[in-house]
Short mmCIF file of C-alpha atoms in Angstrom, two decimals:
data_model
loop_
_atom_site.label_atom_id
_atom_site.label_comp_id
_atom_site.label_asym_id
_atom_site.label_seq_id
_atom_site.Cartn_x
_atom_site.Cartn_y
_atom_site.Cartn_z
CA MET U 1 169.10 100.68 125.25
CA VAL U 2 168.48 97.34 126.96
CA THR U 3 167.72 94.37 124.72
CA ALA U 4 165.41 91.76 126.22
CA LYS U 5 166.45 88.14 126.21
CA THR U 6 165.09 85.93 123.46
CA ARG U 7 163.31 83.67 125.96
CA ASP U 8 161.53 86.69 127.46
CA ILE U 9 160.36 87.83 124.03
CA GLU U 10 159.13 84.32 123.25
CA LYS U 11 157.33 84.17 126.59
CA ALA U 12 155.68 87.53 125.95
CA ALA U 13 154.55 86.40 122.50
CA GLY U 14 153.05 83.29 124.07
CA VAL U 15 151.16 85.37 126.63
CA LEU U 16 149.69 87.50 123.83
CA SER U 17 148.69 84.39 121.85
CA ALA U 18 146.93 83.02 124.94
CA GLY U 19 144.86 86.19 125.36
CA GLY U 20 147.01 87.76 128.06
CA LEU U 21 148.35 91.27 128.58
CA VAL U 22 152.01 92.19 128.09
CA ALA U 23 153.63 95.48 129.00
CA PHE U 24 156.40 96.20 126.51
CA PRO U 25 158.77 99.04 125.68
CA THR U 26 158.56 101.37 122.72
CA GLU U 27 160.70 104.38 121.95
CA THR U 28 157.94 106.62 123.34
CA VAL U 29 156.48 105.00 126.49
CA TYR U 30 155.70 101.48 127.71
CA GLY U 31 152.55 100.02 126.20
CA LEU U 32 149.98 97.63 127.66
CA GLY U 33 149.56 95.17 124.83
CA ALA U 34 146.96 92.62 123.78
CA ASN U 35 146.29 90.62 120.62
CA ALA U 36 144.61 93.22 118.41
CA GLU U 37 142.27 90.59 116.95
CA ASP U 38 141.07 89.21 120.29
CA PRO U 39 138.11 91.29 121.54
CA ALA U 40 138.19 89.71 125.01
CA ALA U 41 141.89 90.49 125.43
CA VAL U 42 141.36 94.04 124.19
CA ALA U 43 138.51 94.45 126.69
CA ARG U 44 140.92 93.49 129.49
CA ILE U 45 143.10 96.49 128.62
CA PHE U 46 140.19 98.83 129.33
CA GLN U 47 139.42 96.99 132.56
CA VAL U 48 142.99 97.08 133.87
CA LYS U 49 143.52 100.72 132.96
CA GLY U 50 140.08 101.90 134.07
CA ARG U 51 139.82 103.41 130.59
CA PRO U 52 136.43 104.39 129.11
CA PRO U 53 135.57 101.92 126.32
CA SER U 54 134.88 104.82 123.94
CA HIS U 55 138.57 105.79 123.92
CA PRO U 56 140.29 104.10 120.95
CA LEU U 57 143.61 102.28 121.13
CA ILE U 58 146.62 102.11 118.79
CA VAL U 59 147.45 98.97 116.82
CA HIS U 60 151.20 98.33 116.70
CA VAL U 61 152.50 96.41 113.68
CA GLY U 62 155.94 95.16 112.72
CA GLY U 63 156.49 97.19 109.54
CA ALA U 64 154.94 99.54 107.00
CA GLN U 65 154.31 96.55 104.72
CA HIS U 66 151.63 95.38 107.17
CA LEU U 67 149.61 98.61 107.13
CA ALA U 68 147.25 97.46 104.37
CA ASP U 69 146.34 94.40 106.45
CA TRP U 70 144.63 96.60 109.04
CA VAL U 71 143.01 99.44 107.08
CA GLN U 72 140.59 99.70 104.18
CA ASP U 73 142.93 101.69 101.97
CA VAL U 74 146.27 103.47 102.18
CA PRO U 75 146.10 106.98 100.67
CA ALA U 76 149.23 108.41 99.06
CA THR U 77 149.75 110.81 101.97
CA ALA U 78 149.70 107.98 104.51
CA ARG U 79 152.10 105.94 102.40
CA LEU U 80 154.49 108.88 102.16
CA LEU U 81 154.46 109.47 105.91
CA ALA U 82 154.94 105.79 106.66
CA GLU U 83 157.93 105.63 104.29
CA HIS U 84 159.60 108.59 106.00
CA PHE U 85 158.78 108.05 109.67
CA TRP U 86 158.28 104.31 110.29
CA PRO U 87 159.56 102.76 112.40
CA GLY U 88 159.09 105.78 114.63
CA PRO U 89 156.83 107.80 116.92
CA LEU U 90 154.12 108.51 114.34
CA THR U 91 150.59 107.09 114.43
CA LEU U 92 148.34 107.23 111.35
CA VAL U 93 144.55 107.27 111.64
CA LEU U 94 142.89 105.56 108.67
CA ARG U 95 139.68 103.71 107.79
CA ARG U 96 139.32 100.52 109.83
CA GLY U 97 139.77 97.23 108.02
CA PRO U 98 137.71 94.12 108.89
CA ARG U 99 140.60 92.63 110.86
CA VAL U 100 140.27 95.27 113.59
CA PRO U 101 137.52 94.66 116.18
CA LEU U 102 135.39 97.64 117.18
CA GLU U 103 136.50 97.03 120.78
CA ALA U 104 139.93 98.35 119.77
CA THR U 105 138.62 101.48 118.05
CA GLY U 106 136.13 102.67 120.64
CA GLY U 107 133.34 101.80 118.20
CA LEU U 108 134.77 104.02 115.47
CA GLU U 109 135.24 103.13 111.81
CA THR U 110 138.78 104.50 111.98
CA VAL U 111 141.86 102.83 113.42
CA ALA U 112 145.17 104.23 114.65
CA VAL U 113 148.25 102.29 113.51
CA ARG U 114 151.99 102.67 114.06
CA VAL U 115 155.33 100.85 113.81
CA PRO U 116 157.38 101.34 117.00
CA ASP U 117 161.09 102.13 116.73
CA HIS U 118 162.37 99.86 119.50
CA PRO U 119 164.23 96.57 118.97
CA VAL U 120 162.35 94.80 121.76
CA ALA U 121 158.94 95.92 120.49
CA LEU U 122 159.82 94.91 116.94
CA ALA U 123 161.16 91.54 118.11
CA LEU U 124 157.94 90.95 120.05
CA LEU U 125 155.79 91.84 117.06
CA SER U 126 157.85 89.49 114.87
CA ALA U 127 157.64 86.64 117.37
CA PHE U 128 153.91 87.15 117.88
CA GLY U 129 153.19 87.43 114.19
CA GLY U 130 150.27 89.83 114.41
CA GLY U 131 149.15 93.25 115.54
CA VAL U 132 149.30 94.34 119.17
CA THR U 133 146.80 96.86 120.49
CA ALA U 134 148.43 98.98 123.18
CA PRO U 135 147.78 102.19 125.06
CA SER U 136 150.29 103.39 127.67
CA ALA U 137 150.75 100.90 130.53
CA ASN U 138 149.30 103.00 133.36
CA ARG U 139 145.97 103.78 134.97
CA PHE U 140 143.78 105.92 132.74
CA GLY U 141 144.60 109.63 132.88
CA GLN U 142 147.72 109.23 134.97
CA VAL U 143 151.41 109.67 134.18
CA SER U 144 152.67 107.43 131.38
CA PRO U 145 155.44 104.91 132.22
CA THR U 146 158.89 105.20 130.65
CA THR U 147 160.51 102.29 132.52
CA ALA U 148 159.47 98.75 133.38
CA ASP U 149 159.61 99.67 137.07
CA HIS U 150 156.98 102.37 136.49
CA VAL U 151 154.68 99.71 135.03
CA ARG U 152 155.25 97.26 137.89
CA ALA U 153 154.69 99.95 140.52
CA GLU U 154 151.40 101.08 139.01
CA LEU U 155 149.79 97.98 137.52
CA GLY U 156 151.43 95.17 139.49
CA ASP U 157 149.90 91.73 138.99
CA ALA U 158 147.18 93.08 136.69
CA VAL U 159 149.71 92.62 133.85
CA ASP U 160 150.52 89.02 132.90
CA PHE U 161 154.08 89.80 131.82
CA VAL U 162 156.35 92.86 131.80
CA LEU U 163 158.96 92.85 129.04
CA ASP U 164 161.84 95.06 130.18
CA GLY U 165 163.62 96.97 127.44
CA GLY U 166 165.17 99.71 129.54
CA PRO U 167 164.14 103.38 129.68
CA CYS U 168 162.29 104.86 126.70
CA GLU U 169 164.36 107.09 124.43
CA VAL U 170 161.72 109.62 123.30
CA GLY U 171 159.64 109.82 126.49
CA VAL U 172 156.40 111.29 125.11
CA GLU U 173 153.80 109.46 123.08
CA SER U 174 153.64 109.28 119.30
CA THR U 175 152.32 112.06 117.09
CA ILE U 176 148.87 111.15 115.81
CA VAL U 177 147.98 112.28 112.28
CA ASP U 178 144.51 112.01 110.78
CA ALA U 179 145.20 110.72 107.28
CA THR U 180 141.61 109.83 106.39
CA GLY U 181 140.98 112.93 104.28
CA GLU U 182 142.74 114.95 101.62
CA MET U 183 144.16 117.38 104.18
CA PRO U 184 145.99 115.57 107.00
CA SER U 185 146.06 117.16 110.45
CA ILE U 186 147.76 116.55 113.78
CA LEU U 187 145.37 115.20 116.42
CA ARG U 188 148.06 114.77 119.10
CA PRO U 189 151.57 116.27 118.99
CA GLY U 190 154.29 113.83 119.90
CA GLY U 191 157.68 112.39 119.08
CA VAL U 192 157.63 113.40 115.39
CA THR U 193 157.56 117.19 115.18
CA ARG U 194 155.11 119.25 113.19
CA GLU U 195 158.05 120.83 111.39
CA ASP U 196 159.36 117.44 110.23
CA LEU U 197 155.92 116.40 109.01
CA GLU U 198 155.43 119.65 107.14
CA ALA U 199 158.82 119.31 105.49
CA VAL U 200 157.85 115.90 104.07
CA LEU U 201 154.31 116.88 103.08
CA ARG U 202 155.34 120.33 101.81
CA ARG U 203 152.28 121.92 103.36
CA PRO U 204 151.30 123.39 106.73
CA LEU U 205 149.50 121.12 109.19
CA ALA U 206 146.78 122.14 111.60
CA VAL U 207 147.03 120.95 115.21
CA HIS U 208 143.69 120.13 116.84
CA SER U 209 143.11 119.90 120.60
CA THR U 210 139.81 118.17 119.82
CA SER U 211 138.52 116.64 116.60
CA ARG U 212 135.69 114.70 114.99
CA VAL U 213 137.96 111.64 115.18
CA ARG U 214 138.49 110.40 118.75
CA VAL U 215 142.10 109.46 119.46
CA PRO U 216 144.19 108.73 122.55
CA GLY U 217 145.35 111.66 124.65
CA GLN U 218 142.52 114.13 124.00
CA HIS U 219 140.86 113.83 127.41
CA PRO U 220 140.93 117.20 129.25
CA SER U 221 142.86 115.65 132.16
CA HIS U 222 145.59 113.27 131.08
CA TYR U 223 149.20 112.40 131.89
CA ALA U 224 148.40 113.70 135.38
CA PRO U 225 150.42 113.12 138.57
CA ARG U 226 148.72 112.93 141.97
CA ALA U 227 149.89 116.49 142.68
CA ARG U 228 147.91 119.32 141.14
CA VAL U 229 149.77 121.04 138.30
CA VAL U 230 149.67 124.84 137.94
CA LEU U 231 151.04 126.52 134.82
CA VAL U 232 152.41 130.07 134.88
CA GLU U 233 154.77 132.19 132.80
CA PRO U 234 158.44 131.14 133.13
CA GLU U 235 159.41 134.33 134.93
CA LYS U 236 156.63 133.78 137.50
CA VAL U 237 157.50 130.17 138.42
CA VAL U 238 159.66 131.03 141.43
CA ALA U 239 157.27 133.59 142.93
CA GLU U 240 154.22 131.34 142.42
CA ALA U 241 156.00 128.40 144.04
CA GLU U 242 157.11 130.39 147.06
CA ILE U 243 153.63 131.82 147.64
CA ALA U 244 152.12 128.34 147.50
CA GLN U 245 154.80 127.01 149.85
CA GLU U 246 154.04 129.79 152.36
CA LEU U 247 150.34 128.86 152.17
CA GLY U 248 151.21 125.36 153.38
CA HIS U 249 151.55 123.38 150.17
CA GLN U 250 154.32 120.87 149.57
CA VAL U 251 155.43 122.50 146.35
CA GLY U 252 157.39 120.92 143.53
CA VAL U 253 158.92 123.22 140.92
CA PHE U 254 159.84 122.68 137.29
CA LEU U 255 162.58 125.29 137.14
CA PRO U 256 163.09 126.43 133.52
CA PRO U 257 166.61 127.09 132.20
CA SER U 258 165.87 130.83 131.92
CA VAL U 259 165.72 131.11 135.74
CA ALA U 260 168.01 128.19 136.58
CA ASP U 261 170.24 130.33 138.81
CA THR U 262 167.36 131.74 140.86
CA PRO U 263 167.11 130.32 144.38
CA VAL U 264 163.62 129.03 145.21
CA LYS U 265 162.03 128.05 148.50
CA ALA U 266 160.08 124.91 147.74
CA HIS U 267 159.71 121.32 148.89
CA ALA U 268 161.38 119.90 145.76
CA VAL U 269 162.94 121.37 142.64
CA VAL U 270 163.57 119.82 139.22
CA ALA U 271 166.03 121.83 137.14
CA LEU U 272 164.85 121.35 133.58
CA PRO U 273 167.33 120.57 130.79
CA ALA U 274 167.78 123.12 128.03
CA SER U 275 167.42 120.42 125.37
CA MET U 276 163.81 119.74 124.38
CA ALA U 277 164.74 116.12 123.57
CA ALA U 278 166.13 115.66 127.09
CA TYR U 279 163.07 117.40 128.57
CA ALA U 280 160.69 115.13 126.66
CA ARG U 281 162.68 112.05 127.66
CA GLY U 282 162.54 113.02 131.33
CA LEU U 283 159.10 114.67 131.57
CA TYR U 284 157.09 111.77 133.00
CA GLY U 285 159.95 110.75 135.28
CA PHE U 286 160.08 114.30 136.66
CA LEU U 287 156.34 114.24 137.42
CA ARG U 288 156.64 110.85 139.11
CA GLU U 289 159.64 112.04 141.13
CA LEU U 290 157.73 115.00 142.57
CA ASP U 291 154.81 112.72 143.46
CA GLN U 292 157.18 110.34 145.21
CA ARG U 293 158.72 113.22 147.15
CA GLY U 294 155.33 114.10 148.60
CA CYS U 295 154.46 117.21 146.61
CA ASP U 296 150.78 118.15 146.45
CA LEU U 297 151.30 121.04 144.00
CA ILE U 298 153.63 121.34 141.00
CA VAL U 299 154.39 124.75 139.51
CA ALA U 300 155.58 124.68 135.90
CA SER U 301 155.64 126.75 132.73
CA LEU U 302 155.12 125.88 129.09
CA PRO U 303 158.12 125.66 126.76
CA VAL U 304 158.19 127.41 123.42
CA GLU U 305 155.75 125.42 121.28
CA GLU U 306 158.01 124.42 118.44
CA GLY U 307 159.77 121.13 117.78
CA LEU U 308 159.28 118.74 120.70
CA GLY U 309 158.22 121.73 122.80
CA LEU U 310 154.77 121.44 121.19
CA ALA U 311 154.33 117.90 122.54
CA ILE U 312 155.69 118.81 125.99
CA ALA U 313 153.32 121.78 126.23
CA ASN U 314 150.41 119.54 125.22
CA ARG U 315 151.24 117.03 127.98
CA LEU U 316 151.62 119.75 130.62
CA ARG U 317 148.28 121.34 129.69
CA ARG U 318 146.55 117.96 130.00
CA ALA U 319 148.36 117.27 133.30
CA ALA U 320 147.02 120.59 134.57
CA GLY U 321 143.50 119.92 133.27
CA PRO U 322 140.36 119.46 135.36
CA ARG U 323 140.40 116.21 137.32
CA THR U 324 137.27 114.45 136.12
CA THR U 325 136.57 110.79 135.39
CA GLU U 326 134.91 111.34 132.02
#
């Protein structure tokens, strides 16, 4: 993991204090950060991303001890989860405190908060001395960035400063848990697995594709490359790809380990790792690679939906979703 220079962290903190936007690394993906208490700076995030203002953002803070500064109350369940998983890829949705502007919550009375597990992000939060509101540092609905180069290629000069902390270790966004009620639930699967959450809470957790609480990542089309994504059963990936290639498509293939030795006639092939952690870490890079290689169609299959496979399957379904602007 790359550690940013102290002067770069200090510069980034200064940009945030002046109302600017800073792209910074977390363990999940790169975020596009603004001072969480500056409504004008927060509004710039939506403008740069092309993100609908009704879609709430996540407030990043430097430690679990700061949670009460941003929410109305901290229920026992939320406190337990924070103790076990922060810093880490877990976001808690709680009642918004007065410190959080409605611009950051999409007009909701709830706020999403997390503590990132990345030394550069934590150093930035410490140097800045406040909360940083940050969605992923990419255009709305498109593939999330896992390197600083991804951010520069997509957002360019629209970002005031890019803080480079090397490639992200987890590679998919945080798990979002609604902790506002007595029964917590998963609103977005991510870097903390359902199984790990259930082990700590000692109860099963529901996973919602939609919910009464709006959170990041629930848009039907999200995490999407330029190429259209088609999902089929693992054993049908090769045949589907070859048919599409014969029909004139520039086909990219996510070749699952179960058929890794099968030859396939396609424009580009990504041989997927057997490890779900490695798959999650590389997922967005794989999608970007096939775009860069000129593919107009990507054929993939869903992994078994357990552990990190649940988050990967969620991202692939959204990537394959209908391409609409709202």
